Structure formats: structure tokens, C-alpha cells
PDB file of C-alpha atoms in Angstrom:
ATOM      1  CA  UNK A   1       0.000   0.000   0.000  1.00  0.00           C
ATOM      2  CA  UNK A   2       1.681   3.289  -0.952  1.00  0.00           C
ATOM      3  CA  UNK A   3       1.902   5.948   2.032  1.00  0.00           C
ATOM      4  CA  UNK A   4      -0.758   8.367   2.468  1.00  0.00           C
ATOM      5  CA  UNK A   5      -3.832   6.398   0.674  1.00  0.00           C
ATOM      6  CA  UNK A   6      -6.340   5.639   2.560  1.00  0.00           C
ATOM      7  CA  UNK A   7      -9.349   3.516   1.660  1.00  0.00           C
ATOM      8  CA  UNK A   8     -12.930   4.926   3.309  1.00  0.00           C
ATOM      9  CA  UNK A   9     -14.715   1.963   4.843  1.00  0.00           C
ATOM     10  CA  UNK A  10     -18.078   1.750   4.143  1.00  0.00           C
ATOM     11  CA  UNK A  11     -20.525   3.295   6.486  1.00  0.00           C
ATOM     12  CA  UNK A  12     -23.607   1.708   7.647  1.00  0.00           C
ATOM     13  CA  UNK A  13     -26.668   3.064   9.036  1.00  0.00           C
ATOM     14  CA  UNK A  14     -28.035   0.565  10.731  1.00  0.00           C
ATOM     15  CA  UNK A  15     -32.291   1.511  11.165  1.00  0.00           C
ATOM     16  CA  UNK A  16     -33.601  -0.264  14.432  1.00  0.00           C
ATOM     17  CA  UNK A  17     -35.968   0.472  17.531  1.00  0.00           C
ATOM     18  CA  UNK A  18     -36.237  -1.016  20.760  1.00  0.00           C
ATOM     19  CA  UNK A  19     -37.193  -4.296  21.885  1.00  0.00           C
ATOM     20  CA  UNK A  20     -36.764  -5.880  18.537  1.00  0.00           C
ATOM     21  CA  UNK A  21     -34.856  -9.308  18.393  1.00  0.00           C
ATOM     22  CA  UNK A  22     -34.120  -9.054  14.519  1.00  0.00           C
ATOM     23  CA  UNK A  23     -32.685  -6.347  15.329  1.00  0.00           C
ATOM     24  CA  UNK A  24     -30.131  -7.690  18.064  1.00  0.00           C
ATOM     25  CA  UNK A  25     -29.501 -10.511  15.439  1.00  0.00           C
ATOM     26  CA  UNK A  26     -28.563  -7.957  13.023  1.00  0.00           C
ATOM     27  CA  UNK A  27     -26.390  -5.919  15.642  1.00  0.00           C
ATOM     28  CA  UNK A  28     -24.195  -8.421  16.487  1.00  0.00           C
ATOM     29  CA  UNK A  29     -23.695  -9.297  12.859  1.00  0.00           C
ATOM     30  CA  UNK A  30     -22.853  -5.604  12.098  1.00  0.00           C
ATOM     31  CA  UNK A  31     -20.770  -5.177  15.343  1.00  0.00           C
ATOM     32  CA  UNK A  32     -18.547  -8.617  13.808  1.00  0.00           C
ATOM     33  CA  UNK A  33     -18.079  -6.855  10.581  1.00  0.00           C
ATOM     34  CA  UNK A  34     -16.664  -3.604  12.342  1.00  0.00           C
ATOM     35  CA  UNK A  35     -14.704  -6.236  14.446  1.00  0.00           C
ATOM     36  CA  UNK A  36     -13.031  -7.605  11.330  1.00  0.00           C
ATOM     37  CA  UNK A  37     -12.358  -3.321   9.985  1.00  0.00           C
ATOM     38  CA  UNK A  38     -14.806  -4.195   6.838  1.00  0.00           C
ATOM     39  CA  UNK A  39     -17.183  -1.025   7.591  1.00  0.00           C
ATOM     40  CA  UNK A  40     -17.975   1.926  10.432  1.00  0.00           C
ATOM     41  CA  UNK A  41     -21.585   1.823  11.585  1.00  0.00           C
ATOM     42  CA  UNK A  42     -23.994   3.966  13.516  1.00  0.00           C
ATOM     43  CA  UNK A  43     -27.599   3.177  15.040  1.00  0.00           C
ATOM     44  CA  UNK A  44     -30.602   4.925  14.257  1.00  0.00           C
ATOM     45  CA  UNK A  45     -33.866   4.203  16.575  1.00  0.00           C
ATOM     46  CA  UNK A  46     -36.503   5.304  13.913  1.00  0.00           C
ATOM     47  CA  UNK A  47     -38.762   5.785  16.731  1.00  0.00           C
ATOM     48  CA  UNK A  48     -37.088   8.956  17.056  1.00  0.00           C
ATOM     49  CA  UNK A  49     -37.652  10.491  13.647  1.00  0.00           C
ATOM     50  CA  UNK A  50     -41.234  10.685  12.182  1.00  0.00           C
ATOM     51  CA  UNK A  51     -40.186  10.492   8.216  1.00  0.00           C
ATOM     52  CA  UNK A  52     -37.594   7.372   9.130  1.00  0.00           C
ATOM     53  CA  UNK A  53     -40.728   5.785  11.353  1.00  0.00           C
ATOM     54  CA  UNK A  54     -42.307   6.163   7.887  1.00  0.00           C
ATOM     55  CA  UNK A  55     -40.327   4.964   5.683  1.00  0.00           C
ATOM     56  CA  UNK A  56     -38.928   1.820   7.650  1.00  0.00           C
ATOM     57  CA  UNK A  57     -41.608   1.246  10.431  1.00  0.00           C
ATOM     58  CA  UNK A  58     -42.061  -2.079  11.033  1.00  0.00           C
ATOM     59  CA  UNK A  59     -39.284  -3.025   8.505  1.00  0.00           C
ATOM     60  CA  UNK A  60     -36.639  -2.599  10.996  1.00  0.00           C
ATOM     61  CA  UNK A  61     -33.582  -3.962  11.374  1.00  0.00           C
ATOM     62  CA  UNK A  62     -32.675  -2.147   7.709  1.00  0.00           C
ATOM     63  CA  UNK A  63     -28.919  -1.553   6.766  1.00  0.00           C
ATOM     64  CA  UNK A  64     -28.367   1.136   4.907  1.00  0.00           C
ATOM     65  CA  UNK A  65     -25.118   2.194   3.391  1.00  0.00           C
ATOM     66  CA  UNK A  66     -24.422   5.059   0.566  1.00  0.00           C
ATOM     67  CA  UNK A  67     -28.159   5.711   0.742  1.00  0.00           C
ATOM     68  CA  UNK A  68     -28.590   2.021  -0.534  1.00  0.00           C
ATOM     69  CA  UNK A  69     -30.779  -0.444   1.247  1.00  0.00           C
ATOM     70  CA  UNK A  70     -28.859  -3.572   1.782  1.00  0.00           C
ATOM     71  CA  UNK A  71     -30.698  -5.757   3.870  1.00  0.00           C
ATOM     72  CA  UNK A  72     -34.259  -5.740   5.706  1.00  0.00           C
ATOM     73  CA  UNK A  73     -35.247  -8.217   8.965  1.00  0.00           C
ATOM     74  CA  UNK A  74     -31.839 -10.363   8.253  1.00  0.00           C
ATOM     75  CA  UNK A  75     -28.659 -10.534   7.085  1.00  0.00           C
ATOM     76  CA  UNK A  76     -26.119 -13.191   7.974  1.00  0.00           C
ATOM     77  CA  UNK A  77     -22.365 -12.093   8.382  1.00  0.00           C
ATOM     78  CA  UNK A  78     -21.210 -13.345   4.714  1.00  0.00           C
ATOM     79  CA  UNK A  79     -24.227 -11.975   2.882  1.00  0.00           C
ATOM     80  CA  UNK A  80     -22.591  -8.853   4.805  1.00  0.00           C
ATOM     81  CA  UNK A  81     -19.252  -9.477   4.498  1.00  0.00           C
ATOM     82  CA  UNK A  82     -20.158 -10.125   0.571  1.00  0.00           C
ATOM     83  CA  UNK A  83     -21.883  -7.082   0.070  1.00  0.00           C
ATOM     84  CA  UNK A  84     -19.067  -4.569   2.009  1.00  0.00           C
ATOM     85  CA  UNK A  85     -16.507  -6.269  -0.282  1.00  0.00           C
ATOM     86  CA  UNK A  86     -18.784  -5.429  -3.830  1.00  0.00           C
ATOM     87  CA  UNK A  87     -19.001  -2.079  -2.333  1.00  0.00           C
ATOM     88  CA  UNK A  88     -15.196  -1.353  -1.207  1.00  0.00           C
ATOM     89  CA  UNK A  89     -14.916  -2.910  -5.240  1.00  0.00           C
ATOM     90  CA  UNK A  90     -17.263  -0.222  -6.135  1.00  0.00           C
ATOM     91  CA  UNK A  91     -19.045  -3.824  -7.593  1.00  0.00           C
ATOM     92  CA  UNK A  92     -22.478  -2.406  -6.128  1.00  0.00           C
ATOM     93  CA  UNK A  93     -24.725   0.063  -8.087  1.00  0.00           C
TER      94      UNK A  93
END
């Protein structure tokens, strides 16, 4: 790797609300992908925005990165591992 590049991880936005169990399924798949350094991540609680409560609702856990829905109610670490790699590719449109 040549000094001074540096790759930008993707982010993911990670749309949840309490007392959901997808959700904490999803979490701990997310929180193993940061583990390995294969994205950053943030938490939303959609119960806390009115046009996000909309949009996603009862959709929830929804993983959102570059404004891209990747997954809704599951995702398993190598469909998520799979899909961080086609985006770090730039594979995913």
C-alpha cells in the first residue's frame, strides 16, 4: 500500500428500535463486521424520527449504506461481508 492512501470503509446506518430481536440478530452481525475493519456503523432508533418511522416502520432492522438499502429483517455475516466487499470494489450500483 503506498503511504498516504487511505481507503474509506463503508458506512452503515443501521435503522432499528427497541425491543426488537431481529434487530439484536442484526447488531451483532454488524458489530462482527466492524470487528473484522470491513465497515464503520452507527444506530438509528426510527422511533425517534417521524419520516424514518415512515419509511422503515415495522421493517426494521434495515442496513443502509451510501443511501442504498442492503438488507431488511436479516442478514447473515457473509451476505454482509459479501456485500461490504462489492461495495469497497465499487461492484455495487
Amino acid at each position: 500500500m503506498t503511504s498516504g492512501t487511505t481507503v474509506a470503509l463503508p458506512h452503515i446506518r443501521f435503522m432499528t428500535r427497541r425491543d426488537c430481536c431481529l434487530c439484536d440478530d442484526a447488531k451483532a452481525v454488524v458489530v462482527a463486521a466492524v470487528e473484522q475493519g470491513l465497515c464503520t456503523w452507527e444506530a438509528v432508533n426510527v422511533d425517534t424520527d417521524k419520516a424514518l418511522l415512515v419509511r422503515y416502520g415495522m421493517d426494521v432492522p434495515v442496513l443502509v449504506c451510501e443511501d442504498k438499502v442492503l438488507f431488511k429483517h436479516r442478514v447473515t455475516e457473509t451476505e454482509l461481508q459479501d456485500a461490504l466487499l462489492q461495495i469497497q470494489n465499487g461492484e455495487m450500483a
